[in-house]
């Protein structure tokens, strides 16, 4: 026998679950729409900034003294740079290059791709925009691209292939 009170209780629980799921779904949809709008605005700002940097870029010859990853405060950059950076970015480490440009020794912020390739104690021609090194144009020395580290599984595969070759011989 079906009790009418139990049926109405089950229906009320089912409707509350549906209402909660509908509210959660609408919140997720609203969050996705807001994120796409904000993402498009940020991408547009980045493209405008990149265009401005390309416009102000110039090629300079410099002798690279040292390169390190360090926090913005420890890098020895001008105080204006520290004031203009957002608070969340002040704590992160960034690639810094100390170089001699003419008679001055200066500190530059470097692009991530350029930082890996730039040689130490060598003279290079770089594309510079303010204190930001954007690209390397040329060098008297060969530019060495660092070898990418192999993952655990890739190392295992290469060792297994070497063992197979050795066993066949």
JSON list of C-alpha atoms in Angstrom, two decimals:
[
{"chain": "A", "resi": 1, "resn": "UNK", "atom": "CA", "xyz": [0.00, 0.00, 0.00]},
{"chain": "A", "resi": 2, "resn": "UNK", "atom": "CA", "xyz": [1.21, 3.46, -0.92]},
{"chain": "A", "resi": 3, "resn": "UNK", "atom": "CA", "xyz": [0.78, 6.10, 1.69]},
{"chain": "A", "resi": 4, "resn": "UNK", "atom": "CA", "xyz": [-0.15, 9.50, 0.17]},
{"chain": "A", "resi": 5, "resn": "UNK", "atom": "CA", "xyz": [1.92, 11.32, 2.80]},
{"chain": "A", "resi": 6, "resn": "UNK", "atom": "CA", "xyz": [5.09, 9.49, 1.70]},
{"chain": "A", "resi": 7, "resn": "UNK", "atom": "CA", "xyz": [4.49, 10.34, -1.96]},
{"chain": "A", "resi": 8, "resn": "UNK", "atom": "CA", "xyz": [4.12, 14.06, -1.24]},
{"chain": "A", "resi": 9, "resn": "UNK", "atom": "CA", "xyz": [7.26, 13.99, 0.93]},
{"chain": "A", "resi": 10, "resn": "UNK", "atom": "CA", "xyz": [9.23, 12.32, -1.87]},
{"chain": "A", "resi": 11, "resn": "UNK", "atom": "CA", "xyz": [7.95, 14.88, -4.39]},
{"chain": "A", "resi": 12, "resn": "UNK", "atom": "CA", "xyz": [8.93, 17.81, -2.15]},
{"chain": "A", "resi": 13, "resn": "UNK", "atom": "CA", "xyz": [12.45, 16.39, -1.68]},
{"chain": "A", "resi": 14, "resn": "UNK", "atom": "CA", "xyz": [12.77, 15.85, -5.44]},
{"chain": "A", "resi": 15, "resn": "UNK", "atom": "CA", "xyz": [11.65, 19.38, -6.24]},
{"chain": "A", "resi": 16, "resn": "UNK", "atom": "CA", "xyz": [14.09, 20.92, -3.74]},
{"chain": "A", "resi": 17, "resn": "UNK", "atom": "CA", "xyz": [16.94, 18.93, -5.27]},
{"chain": "A", "resi": 18, "resn": "UNK", "atom": "CA", "xyz": [15.91, 20.13, -8.74]},
{"chain": "A", "resi": 19, "resn": "UNK", "atom": "CA", "xyz": [15.75, 23.73, -7.53]},
{"chain": "A", "resi": 20, "resn": "UNK", "atom": "CA", "xyz": [19.20, 23.50, -5.95]},
{"chain": "A", "resi": 21, "resn": "UNK", "atom": "CA", "xyz": [20.66, 21.95, -9.11]},
{"chain": "A", "resi": 22, "resn": "UNK", "atom": "CA", "xyz": [19.04, 24.64, -11.27]},
{"chain": "A", "resi": 23, "resn": "UNK", "atom": "CA", "xyz": [20.49, 27.41, -9.09]},
{"chain": "A", "resi": 24, "resn": "UNK", "atom": "CA", "xyz": [23.96, 25.83, -9.20]},
{"chain": "A", "resi": 25, "resn": "UNK", "atom": "CA", "xyz": [23.73, 25.44, -12.98]},
{"chain": "A", "resi": 26, "resn": "UNK", "atom": "CA", "xyz": [22.74, 29.08, -13.47]},
{"chain": "A", "resi": 27, "resn": "UNK", "atom": "CA", "xyz": [25.61, 30.23, -11.23]},
{"chain": "A", "resi": 28, "resn": "UNK", "atom": "CA", "xyz": [28.09, 28.16, -13.23]},
{"chain": "A", "resi": 29, "resn": "UNK", "atom": "CA", "xyz": [26.77, 29.55, -16.52]},
{"chain": "A", "resi": 30, "resn": "UNK", "atom": "CA", "xyz": [26.97, 33.13, -15.20]},
{"chain": "A", "resi": 31, "resn": "UNK", "atom": "CA", "xyz": [30.55, 32.51, -14.00]},
{"chain": "A", "resi": 32, "resn": "UNK", "atom": "CA", "xyz": [31.57, 31.17, -17.41]},
{"chain": "A", "resi": 33, "resn": "UNK", "atom": "CA", "xyz": [30.08, 34.18, -19.21]},
{"chain": "A", "resi": 34, "resn": "UNK", "atom": "CA", "xyz": [31.84, 36.60, -16.85]},
{"chain": "A", "resi": 35, "resn": "UNK", "atom": "CA", "xyz": [35.16, 34.77, -17.28]},
{"chain": "A", "resi": 36, "resn": "UNK", "atom": "CA", "xyz": [34.94, 34.86, -21.07]},
{"chain": "A", "resi": 37, "resn": "UNK", "atom": "CA", "xyz": [34.20, 38.59, -21.06]},
{"chain": "A", "resi": 38, "resn": "UNK", "atom": "CA", "xyz": [37.04, 39.35, -18.65]},
{"chain": "A", "resi": 39, "resn": "UNK", "atom": "CA", "xyz": [39.39, 37.05, -20.60]},
{"chain": "A", "resi": 40, "resn": "UNK", "atom": "CA", "xyz": [38.66, 38.83, -23.87]},
{"chain": "A", "resi": 41, "resn": "UNK", "atom": "CA", "xyz": [39.30, 42.23, -22.27]},
{"chain": "A", "resi": 42, "resn": "UNK", "atom": "CA", "xyz": [42.59, 41.05, -20.77]},
{"chain": "A", "resi": 43, "resn": "UNK", "atom": "CA", "xyz": [43.68, 39.55, -24.09]},
{"chain": "A", "resi": 44, "resn": "UNK", "atom": "CA", "xyz": [42.89, 42.82, -25.84]},
{"chain": "A", "resi": 45, "resn": "UNK", "atom": "CA", "xyz": [44.96, 44.75, -23.27]},
{"chain": "A", "resi": 46, "resn": "UNK", "atom": "CA", "xyz": [47.85, 42.33, -23.72]},
{"chain": "A", "resi": 47, "resn": "UNK", "atom": "CA", "xyz": [47.77, 42.71, -27.50]},
{"chain": "A", "resi": 48, "resn": "UNK", "atom": "CA", "xyz": [47.77, 46.51, -27.19]},
{"chain": "A", "resi": 49, "resn": "UNK", "atom": "CA", "xyz": [50.69, 46.38, -24.78]},
{"chain": "A", "resi": 50, "resn": "UNK", "atom": "CA", "xyz": [52.59, 44.01, -27.06]},
{"chain": "A", "resi": 51, "resn": "UNK", "atom": "CA", "xyz": [52.02, 46.35, -30.01]},
{"chain": "A", "resi": 52, "resn": "UNK", "atom": "CA", "xyz": [53.27, 49.32, -27.99]},
{"chain": "A", "resi": 53, "resn": "UNK", "atom": "CA", "xyz": [56.37, 47.36, -26.97]},
{"chain": "A", "resi": 54, "resn": "UNK", "atom": "CA", "xyz": [57.05, 46.37, -30.59]},
{"chain": "A", "resi": 55, "resn": "UNK", "atom": "CA", "xyz": [56.74, 50.00, -31.63]},
{"chain": "A", "resi": 56, "resn": "UNK", "atom": "CA", "xyz": [59.23, 51.17, -28.96]},
{"chain": "A", "resi": 57, "resn": "UNK", "atom": "CA", "xyz": [61.70, 48.33, -29.60]},
{"chain": "A", "resi": 58, "resn": "UNK", "atom": "CA", "xyz": [65.28, 49.00, -30.59]},
{"chain": "A", "resi": 59, "resn": "UNK", "atom": "CA", "xyz": [68.31, 46.81, -31.26]},
{"chain": "A", "resi": 60, "resn": "UNK", "atom": "CA", "xyz": [71.22, 47.21, -28.85]},
{"chain": "A", "resi": 61, "resn": "UNK", "atom": "CA", "xyz": [74.52, 45.42, -28.43]},
{"chain": "A", "resi": 62, "resn": "UNK", "atom": "CA", "xyz": [75.30, 44.38, -24.85]},
{"chain": "A", "resi": 63, "resn": "UNK", "atom": "CA", "xyz": [77.71, 42.22, -22.90]},
{"chain": "A", "resi": 64, "resn": "UNK", "atom": "CA", "xyz": [75.75, 39.82, -20.69]},
{"chain": "A", "resi": 65, "resn": "UNK", "atom": "CA", "xyz": [77.34, 39.57, -17.26]},
{"chain": "A", "resi": 66, "resn": "UNK", "atom": "CA", "xyz": [74.87, 37.41, -15.37]},
{"chain": "A", "resi": 67, "resn": "UNK", "atom": "CA", "xyz": [71.39, 35.96, -15.57]},
{"chain": "A", "resi": 68, "resn": "UNK", "atom": "CA", "xyz": [69.20, 34.72, -12.72]},
{"chain": "A", "resi": 69, "resn": "UNK", "atom": "CA", "xyz": [65.64, 34.17, -11.67]},
{"chain": "A", "resi": 70, "resn": "UNK", "atom": "CA", "xyz": [64.90, 36.46, -8.76]},
{"chain": "A", "resi": 71, "resn": "UNK", "atom": "CA", "xyz": [62.15, 38.38, -7.07]},
{"chain": "A", "resi": 72, "resn": "UNK", "atom": "CA", "xyz": [61.40, 41.87, -8.26]},
{"chain": "A", "resi": 73, "resn": "UNK", "atom": "CA", "xyz": [62.56, 43.49, -5.01]},
{"chain": "A", "resi": 74, "resn": "UNK", "atom": "CA", "xyz": [65.91, 41.67, -5.07]},
{"chain": "A", "resi": 75, "resn": "UNK", "atom": "CA", "xyz": [66.62, 42.40, -8.74]},
{"chain": "A", "resi": 76, "resn": "UNK", "atom": "CA", "xyz": [67.79, 45.98, -8.22]},
{"chain": "A", "resi": 77, "resn": "UNK", "atom": "CA", "xyz": [65.34, 47.47, -10.69]},
{"chain": "A", "resi": 78, "resn": "UNK", "atom": "CA", "xyz": [64.30, 51.14, -10.47]},
{"chain": "A", "resi": 79, "resn": "UNK", "atom": "CA", "xyz": [61.69, 52.00, -7.81]},
{"chain": "A", "resi": 80, "resn": "UNK", "atom": "CA", "xyz": [59.25, 53.12, -10.52]},
{"chain": "A", "resi": 81, "resn": "UNK", "atom": "CA", "xyz": [59.12, 49.55, -11.83]},
{"chain": "A", "resi": 82, "resn": "UNK", "atom": "CA", "xyz": [58.32, 48.24, -8.35]},
{"chain": "A", "resi": 83, "resn": "UNK", "atom": "CA", "xyz": [55.54, 50.77, -7.89]},
{"chain": "A", "resi": 84, "resn": "UNK", "atom": "CA", "xyz": [53.91, 50.02, -11.24]},
{"chain": "A", "resi": 85, "resn": "UNK", "atom": "CA", "xyz": [53.82, 46.24, -10.90]},
{"chain": "A", "resi": 86, "resn": "UNK", "atom": "CA", "xyz": [50.73, 44.65, -9.36]},
{"chain": "A", "resi": 87, "resn": "UNK", "atom": "CA", "xyz": [51.08, 43.36, -5.80]},
{"chain": "A", "resi": 88, "resn": "UNK", "atom": "CA", "xyz": [50.55, 39.73, -6.79]},
{"chain": "A", "resi": 89, "resn": "UNK", "atom": "CA", "xyz": [53.40, 39.94, -9.31]},
{"chain": "A", "resi": 90, "resn": "UNK", "atom": "CA", "xyz": [55.91, 41.40, -6.84]},
{"chain": "A", "resi": 91, "resn": "UNK", "atom": "CA", "xyz": [56.30, 38.08, -5.07]},
{"chain": "A", "resi": 92, "resn": "UNK", "atom": "CA", "xyz": [56.91, 35.95, -8.18]},
{"chain": "A", "resi": 93, "resn": "UNK", "atom": "CA", "xyz": [60.37, 35.27, -9.54]},
{"chain": "A", "resi": 94, "resn": "UNK", "atom": "CA", "xyz": [61.20, 36.53, -13.00]},
{"chain": "A", "resi": 95, "resn": "UNK", "atom": "CA", "xyz": [64.16, 36.21, -15.35]},
{"chain": "A", "resi": 96, "resn": "UNK", "atom": "CA", "xyz": [66.65, 39.03, -14.79]},
{"chain": "A", "resi": 97, "resn": "UNK", "atom": "CA", "xyz": [69.76, 39.77, -16.87]},
{"chain": "A", "resi": 98, "resn": "UNK", "atom": "CA", "xyz": [72.62, 42.01, -15.76]},
{"chain": "A", "resi": 99, "resn": "UNK", "atom": "CA", "xyz": [74.47, 43.42, -18.75]},
{"chain": "A", "resi": 100, "resn": "UNK", "atom": "CA", "xyz": [76.94, 46.10, -19.71]},
{"chain": "A", "resi": 101, "resn": "UNK", "atom": "CA", "xyz": [75.52, 48.53, -22.25]},
{"chain": "A", "resi": 102, "resn": "UNK", "atom": "CA", "xyz": [78.19, 51.01, -23.23]},
{"chain": "A", "resi": 103, "resn": "UNK", "atom": "CA", "xyz": [79.91, 52.12, -20.02]},
{"chain": "A", "resi": 104, "resn": "UNK", "atom": "CA", "xyz": [76.90, 51.33, -17.78]},
{"chain": "A", "resi": 105, "resn": "UNK", "atom": "CA", "xyz": [75.97, 48.09, -16.05]},
{"chain": "A", "resi": 106, "resn": "UNK", "atom": "CA", "xyz": [72.21, 47.75, -16.10]},
{"chain": "A", "resi": 107, "resn": "UNK", "atom": "CA", "xyz": [69.57, 45.25, -14.99]},
{"chain": "A", "resi": 108, "resn": "UNK", "atom": "CA", "xyz": [66.99, 44.06, -17.50]},
{"chain": "A", "resi": 109, "resn": "UNK", "atom": "CA", "xyz": [63.89, 41.88, -17.35]},
{"chain": "A", "resi": 110, "resn": "UNK", "atom": "CA", "xyz": [63.99, 39.16, -19.95]},
{"chain": "A", "resi": 111, "resn": "UNK", "atom": "CA", "xyz": [61.42, 37.20, -21.94]},
{"chain": "A", "resi": 112, "resn": "UNK", "atom": "CA", "xyz": [61.19, 33.56, -20.85]},
{"chain": "A", "resi": 113, "resn": "UNK", "atom": "CA", "xyz": [62.19, 32.13, -24.25]},
{"chain": "A", "resi": 114, "resn": "UNK", "atom": "CA", "xyz": [65.13, 34.50, -24.60]},
{"chain": "A", "resi": 115, "resn": "UNK", "atom": "CA", "xyz": [66.32, 33.82, -21.04]},
{"chain": "A", "resi": 116, "resn": "UNK", "atom": "CA", "xyz": [66.91, 30.16, -21.80]},
{"chain": "A", "resi": 117, "resn": "UNK", "atom": "CA", "xyz": [69.02, 30.93, -24.89]},
{"chain": "A", "resi": 118, "resn": "UNK", "atom": "CA", "xyz": [70.96, 34.04, -23.87]},
{"chain": "A", "resi": 119, "resn": "UNK", "atom": "CA", "xyz": [74.66, 33.24, -23.25]},
{"chain": "A", "resi": 120, "resn": "UNK", "atom": "CA", "xyz": [76.55, 34.43, -20.17]},
{"chain": "A", "resi": 121, "resn": "UNK", "atom": "CA", "xyz": [79.76, 36.50, -20.57]},
{"chain": "A", "resi": 122, "resn": "UNK", "atom": "CA", "xyz": [79.16, 36.95, -24.29]},
{"chain": "A", "resi": 123, "resn": "UNK", "atom": "CA", "xyz": [78.29, 39.96, -26.41]},
{"chain": "A", "resi": 124, "resn": "UNK", "atom": "CA", "xyz": [74.86, 39.76, -28.04]},
{"chain": "A", "resi": 125, "resn": "UNK", "atom": "CA", "xyz": [72.55, 42.00, -30.03]},
{"chain": "A", "resi": 126, "resn": "UNK", "atom": "CA", "xyz": [69.10, 42.10, -28.48]},
{"chain": "A", "resi": 127, "resn": "UNK", "atom": "CA", "xyz": [65.78, 43.74, -29.21]},
{"chain": "A", "resi": 128, "resn": "UNK", "atom": "CA", "xyz": [65.06, 45.92, -26.21]},
{"chain": "A", "resi": 129, "resn": "UNK", "atom": "CA", "xyz": [61.94, 47.83, -25.21]},
{"chain": "A", "resi": 130, "resn": "UNK", "atom": "CA", "xyz": [62.64, 49.93, -22.15]},
{"chain": "A", "resi": 131, "resn": "UNK", "atom": "CA", "xyz": [64.14, 47.47, -19.66]},
{"chain": "A", "resi": 132, "resn": "UNK", "atom": "CA", "xyz": [62.54, 44.40, -21.26]},
{"chain": "A", "resi": 133, "resn": "UNK", "atom": "CA", "xyz": [64.60, 42.13, -23.51]},
{"chain": "A", "resi": 134, "resn": "UNK", "atom": "CA", "xyz": [62.22, 40.83, -26.16]},
{"chain": "A", "resi": 135, "resn": "UNK", "atom": "CA", "xyz": [64.43, 38.90, -28.57]},
{"chain": "A", "resi": 136, "resn": "UNK", "atom": "CA", "xyz": [68.01, 38.04, -29.53]},
{"chain": "A", "resi": 137, "resn": "UNK", "atom": "CA", "xyz": [69.05, 39.22, -32.99]},
{"chain": "A", "resi": 138, "resn": "UNK", "atom": "CA", "xyz": [72.60, 37.95, -33.15]},
{"chain": "A", "resi": 139, "resn": "UNK", "atom": "CA", "xyz": [75.65, 36.90, -31.26]},
{"chain": "A", "resi": 140, "resn": "UNK", "atom": "CA", "xyz": [79.34, 36.46, -31.94]},
{"chain": "A", "resi": 141, "resn": "UNK", "atom": "CA", "xyz": [79.14, 33.15, -30.13]},
{"chain": "A", "resi": 142, "resn": "UNK", "atom": "CA", "xyz": [76.81, 30.32, -31.10]},
{"chain": "A", "resi": 143, "resn": "UNK", "atom": "CA", "xyz": [73.46, 30.41, -29.38]},
{"chain": "A", "resi": 144, "resn": "UNK", "atom": "CA", "xyz": [72.91, 27.11, -27.66]},
{"chain": "A", "resi": 145, "resn": "UNK", "atom": "CA", "xyz": [69.37, 25.96, -27.11]},
{"chain": "A", "resi": 146, "resn": "UNK", "atom": "CA", "xyz": [69.14, 23.98, -23.89]},
{"chain": "A", "resi": 147, "resn": "UNK", "atom": "CA", "xyz": [68.08, 20.37, -24.14]},
{"chain": "A", "resi": 148, "resn": "UNK", "atom": "CA", "xyz": [64.64, 19.71, -22.82]},
{"chain": "A", "resi": 149, "resn": "UNK", "atom": "CA", "xyz": [64.47, 17.40, -19.82]},
{"chain": "A", "resi": 150, "resn": "UNK", "atom": "CA", "xyz": [62.97, 14.02, -20.50]},
{"chain": "A", "resi": 151, "resn": "UNK", "atom": "CA", "xyz": [60.06, 12.86, -18.42]},
{"chain": "A", "resi": 152, "resn": "UNK", "atom": "CA", "xyz": [60.14, 9.69, -16.35]},
{"chain": "A", "resi": 153, "resn": "UNK", "atom": "CA", "xyz": [58.23, 7.60, -18.89]},
{"chain": "A", "resi": 154, "resn": "UNK", "atom": "CA", "xyz": [60.36, 8.85, -21.82]},
{"chain": "A", "resi": 155, "resn": "UNK", "atom": "CA", "xyz": [63.55, 7.87, -19.98]},
{"chain": "A", "resi": 156, "resn": "UNK", "atom": "CA", "xyz": [62.12, 4.42, -19.28]},
{"chain": "A", "resi": 157, "resn": "UNK", "atom": "CA", "xyz": [61.20, 3.98, -22.95]},
{"chain": "A", "resi": 158, "resn": "UNK", "atom": "CA", "xyz": [64.65, 5.03, -24.17]},
{"chain": "A", "resi": 159, "resn": "UNK", "atom": "CA", "xyz": [66.35, 2.68, -21.68]},
{"chain": "A", "resi": 160, "resn": "UNK", "atom": "CA", "xyz": [64.09, -0.17, -22.78]},
{"chain": "A", "resi": 161, "resn": "UNK", "atom": "CA", "xyz": [64.89, 0.51, -26.45]},
{"chain": "A", "resi": 162, "resn": "UNK", "atom": "CA", "xyz": [68.63, 0.57, -25.68]},
{"chain": "A", "resi": 163, "resn": "UNK", "atom": "CA", "xyz": [68.34, -2.73, -23.82]},
{"chain": "A", "resi": 164, "resn": "UNK", "atom": "CA", "xyz": [66.48, -4.28, -26.77]},
{"chain": "A", "resi": 165, "resn": "UNK", "atom": "CA", "xyz": [69.20, -3.12, -29.19]},
{"chain": "A", "resi": 166, "resn": "UNK", "atom": "CA", "xyz": [71.93, -4.49, -26.91]},
{"chain": "A", "resi": 167, "resn": "UNK", "atom": "CA", "xyz": [70.16, -7.83, -26.52]},
{"chain": "A", "resi": 168, "resn": "UNK", "atom": "CA", "xyz": [69.75, -8.24, -30.30]},
{"chain": "A", "resi": 169, "resn": "UNK", "atom": "CA", "xyz": [73.48, -7.76, -30.84]}
]
